[in-house]
Amino acid sequence: MPFPRSLLVRYLLLAVGVIGLYTLLHKNYIYVPGAEPRVNACFTVLARNHDWRALRDSMRQIEDRFNSRYNYPYVFLNDKPFSAEFINMTRSMTRAQVHYGQIPSEHWSYPEWINQTKAASRRKEMHEEGVMYGDSESYRHMCRFESGLFFQHPLMQQFDYYWRLEPGIKYECDINYDPFVYMKKNKIRYAWTIAIYELMNTIPTLWTSVKKFMHTHPDLIPSTNSLWWVSRDNGTTYNGCHFWSNFEIADLSFYRSKEYQTFFDFLDREGGFFYERWGDAPVHSIAAALFLQKEEVHWFNDIGYYHPGWQHCPSGNAWLDNRCTCDPNDKSKTITNANWGKCSHEWEMLPDTPRA
């Protein structure tokens, strides 16, 4: 008995519709009634053209563990034009939208108030002293850019939240919820997964400059904040704790705020990004401690994350439920099981913000 043509046409139309819906869902993300709507957010990646291979690994990690279900867009930034090879090799790793931008030259160069001869001399001295990246000029431009300029890029203006992504990292557990939505619902402005001690020989005068800022702008510092985490003597000294900013998720209104912008501009004028080797991690962390209450900063303790050198690995049910592959007992990698991980534990000791 021949198959009815009308029924065949129906099946073909149904198949086309299913394929089209699948493509639309996975290409552009559709809000399904009852599900949480996406936040206006992106992944932000500072990269060079030769980083494409390591970034394919990073993107595969975050796509498999999280973003294949959410399709948050990517913003790639470079101080040079991106090559066709880089664009092809990264764009092919995701169904999400991908943006590529070049950093304005004024954001990757010396400000007019920096003495470049002095900066070169200090790089030489720090290299001779064995300071990590002590002689690197580009590393200093990167730290300054990540400290206070990345969110000013035109491609970033459209977004409210960002998640930093880097070459060579690993996400070692499934992320079965949307951290952006969690932050927005809970009014969290900064989030981290690894806290660690800074190499103090990279920032010998940073805290002196921070104290000058606090003295100059007391009106910008709230009466309740998270300062205790970075200074146990009410601001006299810095204990070196900072959030490792190669992973951070932030509400960009924090960085765009008058408080943060004034703080960054003050530090920028101090010259330590070039005369020393101030990193974006202590700058972000000290700013969070100065301007945010404990409840506005969140430790994503359930996200398994590795950056060359250290990892954060959940344990217990979270390790099983999220299909983690890291070893929480590996003291050579897992920061919370090493002496350098004391800052993570001390964050939990930070007193809650007093309520009236």
PDB file of N, CA and C in Angstrom, residues 71-104:
ATOM      1  N   ASN A  71      24.483  29.968  25.992  1.00  0.00           N
ATOM      2  CA  ASN A  71      24.934  30.779  24.846  1.00  0.00           C
ATOM      3  C   ASN A  71      25.172  32.244  25.174  1.00  0.00           C
ATOM      4  N   TYR A  72      25.870  32.491  26.274  1.00  0.00           N
ATOM      5  CA  TYR A  72      26.295  33.862  26.541  1.00  0.00           C
ATOM      6  C   TYR A  72      27.382  34.246  25.542  1.00  0.00           C
ATOM      7  N   PRO A  73      27.364  35.485  25.054  1.00  0.00           N
ATOM      8  CA  PRO A  73      28.322  35.906  24.030  1.00  0.00           C
ATOM      9  C   PRO A  73      29.732  36.072  24.592  1.00  0.00           C
ATOM     10  N   TYR A  74      30.682  36.123  23.686  1.00  0.00           N
ATOM     11  CA  TYR A  74      32.091  36.340  24.020  1.00  0.00           C
ATOM     12  C   TYR A  74      32.542  37.679  23.453  1.00  0.00           C
ATOM     13  N   VAL A  75      33.396  38.363  24.215  1.00  0.00           N
ATOM     14  CA  VAL A  75      34.077  39.564  23.729  1.00  0.00           C
ATOM     15  C   VAL A  75      35.576  39.306  23.829  1.00  0.00           C
ATOM     16  N   PHE A  76      36.250  39.264  22.688  1.00  0.00           N
ATOM     17  CA  PHE A  76      37.698  39.092  22.636  1.00  0.00           C
ATOM     18  C   PHE A  76      38.342  40.455  22.398  1.00  0.00           C
ATOM     19  N   LEU A  77      39.366  40.765  23.194  1.00  0.00           N
ATOM     20  CA  LEU A  77      40.070  42.040  23.083  1.00  0.00           C
ATOM     21  C   LEU A  77      41.570  41.780  22.917  1.00  0.00           C
ATOM     22  N   ASN A  78      42.218  42.622  22.107  1.00  0.00           N
ATOM     23  CA  ASN A  78      43.633  42.454  21.785  1.00  0.00           C
ATOM     24  C   ASN A  78      44.214  43.843  21.521  1.00  0.00           C
ATOM     25  N   ASP A  79      45.469  44.053  21.885  1.00  0.00           N
ATOM     26  CA  ASP A  79      46.082  45.347  21.574  1.00  0.00           C
ATOM     27  C   ASP A  79      46.489  45.448  20.114  1.00  0.00           C
ATOM     28  N   LYS A  80      46.430  44.315  19.390  1.00  0.00           N
ATOM     29  CA  LYS A  80      46.680  44.284  17.950  1.00  0.00           C
ATOM     30  C   LYS A  80      45.423  43.772  17.242  1.00  0.00           C
ATOM     31  N   PRO A  81      45.300  43.991  15.934  1.00  0.00           N
ATOM     32  CA  PRO A  81      44.150  43.419  15.213  1.00  0.00           C
ATOM     33  C   PRO A  81      44.163  41.892  15.295  1.00  0.00           C
ATOM     34  N   PHE A  82      42.997  41.296  15.459  1.00  0.00           N
ATOM     35  CA  PHE A  82      42.931  39.841  15.478  1.00  0.00           C
ATOM     36  C   PHE A  82      43.142  39.286  14.076  1.00  0.00           C
ATOM     37  N   SER A  83      43.866  38.186  14.011  1.00  0.00           N
ATOM     38  CA  SER A  83      44.126  37.535  12.722  1.00  0.00           C
ATOM     39  C   SER A  83      42.902  36.724  12.301  1.00  0.00           C
ATOM     40  N   ALA A  84      42.803  36.456  11.010  1.00  0.00           N
ATOM     41  CA  ALA A  84      41.718  35.614  10.500  1.00  0.00           C
ATOM     42  C   ALA A  84      41.794  34.223  11.125  1.00  0.00           C
ATOM     43  N   GLU A  85      43.006  33.727  11.346  1.00  0.00           N
ATOM     44  CA  GLU A  85      43.170  32.412  11.962  1.00  0.00           C
ATOM     45  C   GLU A  85      42.582  32.409  13.371  1.00  0.00           C
ATOM     46  N   PHE A  86      42.903  33.433  14.172  1.00  0.00           N
ATOM     47  CA  PHE A  86      42.378  33.501  15.535  1.00  0.00           C
ATOM     48  C   PHE A  86      40.852  33.529  15.510  1.00  0.00           C
ATOM     49  N   ILE A  87      40.289  34.361  14.665  1.00  0.00           N
ATOM     50  CA  ILE A  87      38.827  34.498  14.602  1.00  0.00           C
ATOM     51  C   ILE A  87      38.181  33.176  14.199  1.00  0.00           C
ATOM     52  N   ASN A  88      38.720  32.525  13.183  1.00  0.00           N
ATOM     53  CA  ASN A  88      38.151  31.253  12.734  1.00  0.00           C
ATOM     54  C   ASN A  88      38.255  30.175  13.806  1.00  0.00           C
ATOM     55  N   MET A  89      39.403  30.119  14.470  1.00  0.00           N
ATOM     56  CA  MET A  89      39.631  29.050  15.439  1.00  0.00           C
ATOM     57  C   MET A  89      38.826  29.230  16.731  1.00  0.00           C
ATOM     58  N   THR A  90      38.504  30.450  17.080  1.00  0.00           N
ATOM     59  CA  THR A  90      37.708  30.672  18.299  1.00  0.00           C
ATOM     60  C   THR A  90      36.218  30.684  18.000  1.00  0.00           C
ATOM     61  N   ARG A  91      35.828  31.295  16.902  1.00  0.00           N
ATOM     62  CA  ARG A  91      34.394  31.374  16.575  1.00  0.00           C
ATOM     63  C   ARG A  91      33.793  29.982  16.384  1.00  0.00           C
ATOM     64  N   SER A  92      34.592  29.046  15.908  1.00  0.00           N
ATOM     65  CA  SER A  92      34.084  27.700  15.648  1.00  0.00           C
ATOM     66  C   SER A  92      33.823  26.901  16.918  1.00  0.00           C
ATOM     67  N   MET A  93      34.202  27.439  18.083  1.00  0.00           N
ATOM     68  CA  MET A  93      34.064  26.699  19.339  1.00  0.00           C
ATOM     69  C   MET A  93      32.737  26.947  20.045  1.00  0.00           C
ATOM     70  N   THR A  94      31.901  27.830  19.511  1.00  0.00           N
ATOM     71  CA  THR A  94      30.661  28.169  20.222  1.00  0.00           C
ATOM     72  C   THR A  94      29.556  28.511  19.233  1.00  0.00           C
ATOM     73  N   ARG A  95      28.318  28.307  19.676  1.00  0.00           N
ATOM     74  CA  ARG A  95      27.164  28.761  18.895  1.00  0.00           C
ATOM     75  C   ARG A  95      26.767  30.182  19.291  1.00  0.00           C
ATOM     76  N   ALA A  96      27.380  30.700  20.338  1.00  0.00           N
ATOM     77  CA  ALA A  96      27.028  32.029  20.837  1.00  0.00           C
ATOM     78  C   ALA A  96      27.603  33.116  19.929  1.00  0.00           C
ATOM     79  N   GLN A  97      27.107  34.331  20.098  1.00  0.00           N
ATOM     80  CA  GLN A  97      27.673  35.464  19.377  1.00  0.00           C
ATOM     81  C   GLN A  97      29.098  35.721  19.859  1.00  0.00           C
ATOM     82  N   VAL A  98      29.960  36.139  18.951  1.00  0.00           N
ATOM     83  CA  VAL A  98      31.355  36.421  19.291  1.00  0.00           C
ATOM     84  C   VAL A  98      31.720  37.792  18.728  1.00  0.00           C
ATOM     85  N   HIS A  99      32.323  38.625  19.582  1.00  0.00           N
ATOM     86  CA  HIS A  99      32.746  39.970  19.191  1.00  0.00           C
ATOM     87  C   HIS A  99      34.266  40.061  19.308  1.00  0.00           C
ATOM     88  N   TYR A 100      34.897  40.760  18.368  1.00  0.00           N
ATOM     89  CA  TYR A 100      36.346  40.932  18.372  1.00  0.00           C
ATOM     90  C   TYR A 100      36.662  42.424  18.321  1.00  0.00           C
ATOM     91  N   GLY A 101      37.495  42.892  19.241  1.00  0.00           N
ATOM     92  CA  GLY A 101      37.805  44.306  19.286  1.00  0.00           C
ATOM     93  C   GLY A 101      39.267  44.578  19.550  1.00  0.00           C
ATOM     94  N   GLN A 102      39.752  45.693  19.031  1.00  0.00           N
ATOM     95  CA  GLN A 102      41.122  46.135  19.300  1.00  0.00           C
ATOM     96  C   GLN A 102      41.100  47.181  20.405  1.00  0.00           C
ATOM     97  N   ILE A 103      42.050  47.074  21.311  1.00  0.00           N
ATOM     98  CA  ILE A 103      42.148  47.995  22.432  1.00  0.00           C
ATOM     99  C   ILE A 103      42.657  49.345  21.934  1.00  0.00           C
ATOM    100  N   PRO A 104      42.023  50.450  22.321  1.00  0.00           N
ATOM    101  CA  PRO A 104      42.522  51.768  21.905  1.00  0.00           C
ATOM    102  C   PRO A 104      43.959  51.970  22.378  1.00  0.00           C
TER     103      PRO A 104
END
